[in-house]
Amino acid sequence: MSRSTDRVRAQWAAARPDLDTSPMEVIGPLKRVIARLGEALDPLYVDAALTGAELDVCLRLRHDTTPTIARHLADQMLHSRAAISKTLTRLEKRGLIAREPSPSDRRAALVRLTPAGEAAVDAIFPRQLAREAELLEGLGEDRDRVIDALNLLAEVLGKRV
């Protein structure tokens, strides 16, 4: 089976034979998967109360038994603090999260979902899960191998970053 990166790698080999383009064999398909996933899920958010990025943040907060601070969210989600802060500001303006001063750190605010935020998550998340299940149906018996390979990749990258 010809891989989608073969043509591009051949072009680079002709132009720059000194470059090792083998990482493209993993990174290329990974980028295509991410792009296709976005393409498939983006329509879910067109009329939804949350964007995909906002849903990701709210999902982290949905089952927290205690409020958390933005820095912990950023660390958990591997996002910059600035990006998380902007997302939280948008969510707070719409009443989907609440921030309150942290009693242990004046510089930090505790973040929690409001009932409206929980309702927004509960409205869109089942639709996202159904769409993801539909997208993954074609994996069949290969599903566990894909899961293992992706977890291995995440583990290897985590050790390098």
mmCIF file of C-alpha atoms in Angstrom, residues 15-78:
data_model
loop_
_atom_site.group_PDB
_atom_site.id
_atom_site.type_symbol
_atom_site.label_atom_id
_atom_site.label_comp_id
_atom_site.label_asym_id
_atom_site.label_seq_id
_atom_site.Cartn_x
_atom_site.Cartn_y
_atom_site.Cartn_z
ATOM 1 C CA ALA A 15 15.757 18.174 -3.494
ATOM 2 C CA ARG A 16 17.565 17.536 -0.205
ATOM 3 C CA PRO A 17 18.892 13.983 0.078
ATOM 4 C CA ASP A 18 20.650 14.978 3.290
ATOM 5 C CA LEU A 19 17.330 15.289 5.196
ATOM 6 C CA ASP A 20 15.819 12.404 7.123
ATOM 7 C CA THR A 21 12.147 12.731 6.246
ATOM 8 C CA SER A 22 11.084 9.550 8.056
ATOM 9 C CA PRO A 23 9.272 11.507 10.827
ATOM 10 C CA MET A 24 6.759 12.501 8.150
ATOM 11 C CA GLU A 25 5.519 8.893 8.126
ATOM 12 C CA VAL A 26 4.067 9.422 11.623
ATOM 13 C CA ILE A 27 3.475 13.163 11.795
ATOM 14 C CA GLY A 28 1.800 13.434 8.377
ATOM 15 C CA PRO A 29 -1.019 10.977 9.130
ATOM 16 C CA LEU A 30 -1.383 12.415 12.629
ATOM 17 C CA LYS A 31 -1.928 15.906 11.172
ATOM 18 C CA ARG A 32 -4.452 14.513 8.689
ATOM 19 C CA VAL A 33 -6.327 12.728 11.487
ATOM 20 C CA ILE A 34 -6.496 15.943 13.529
ATOM 21 C CA ALA A 35 -7.703 17.912 10.486
ATOM 22 C CA ARG A 36 -10.348 15.296 9.599
ATOM 23 C CA LEU A 37 -11.536 15.123 13.193
ATOM 24 C CA GLY A 38 -11.964 18.892 13.271
ATOM 25 C CA GLU A 39 -13.772 18.774 9.942
ATOM 26 C CA ALA A 40 -16.160 16.115 11.267
ATOM 27 C CA LEU A 41 -16.819 17.689 14.677
ATOM 28 C CA ASP A 42 -16.918 21.411 13.867
ATOM 29 C CA PRO A 43 -20.517 21.295 12.574
ATOM 30 C CA LEU A 44 -21.663 20.149 16.025
ATOM 31 C CA TYR A 45 -20.722 23.524 17.502
ATOM 32 C CA VAL A 46 -22.373 25.777 14.899
ATOM 33 C CA ASP A 47 -25.501 26.422 16.985
ATOM 34 C CA ALA A 48 -24.179 25.085 20.292
ATOM 35 C CA ALA A 49 -23.607 27.034 23.489
ATOM 36 C CA LEU A 50 -19.942 26.008 23.442
ATOM 37 C CA THR A 51 -17.098 25.880 20.945
ATOM 38 C CA GLY A 52 -14.970 22.755 20.776
ATOM 39 C CA ALA A 53 -12.183 24.421 22.779
ATOM 40 C CA GLU A 54 -14.644 25.645 25.386
ATOM 41 C CA LEU A 55 -16.189 22.197 25.670
ATOM 42 C CA ASP A 56 -12.755 20.683 26.327
ATOM 43 C CA VAL A 57 -12.261 23.063 29.255
ATOM 44 C CA CYS A 58 -15.767 22.511 30.587
ATOM 45 C CA LEU A 59 -15.360 18.732 30.372
ATOM 46 C CA ARG A 60 -12.376 19.018 32.724
ATOM 47 C CA LEU A 61 -14.538 20.935 35.178
ATOM 48 C CA ARG A 62 -17.748 18.908 34.764
ATOM 49 C CA HIS A 63 -17.056 16.261 37.397
ATOM 50 C CA ASP A 64 -14.598 18.119 39.623
ATOM 51 C CA THR A 65 -15.754 17.845 43.218
ATOM 52 C CA THR A 66 -13.881 21.018 44.133
ATOM 53 C CA PRO A 67 -13.080 24.138 42.112
ATOM 54 C CA THR A 68 -9.692 24.222 40.410
ATOM 55 C CA ILE A 69 -7.330 26.990 39.386
ATOM 56 C CA ALA A 70 -6.632 28.012 35.802
ATOM 57 C CA ARG A 71 -2.970 27.004 36.048
ATOM 58 C CA HIS A 72 -3.975 23.416 36.836
ATOM 59 C CA LEU A 73 -6.352 23.371 33.880
ATOM 60 C CA ALA A 74 -3.611 24.640 31.584
ATOM 61 C CA ASP A 75 -1.189 22.009 32.861
ATOM 62 C CA GLN A 76 -3.720 19.167 32.554
ATOM 63 C CA MET A 77 -4.743 20.182 29.062
ATOM 64 C CA LEU A 78 -1.233 21.019 27.842
#
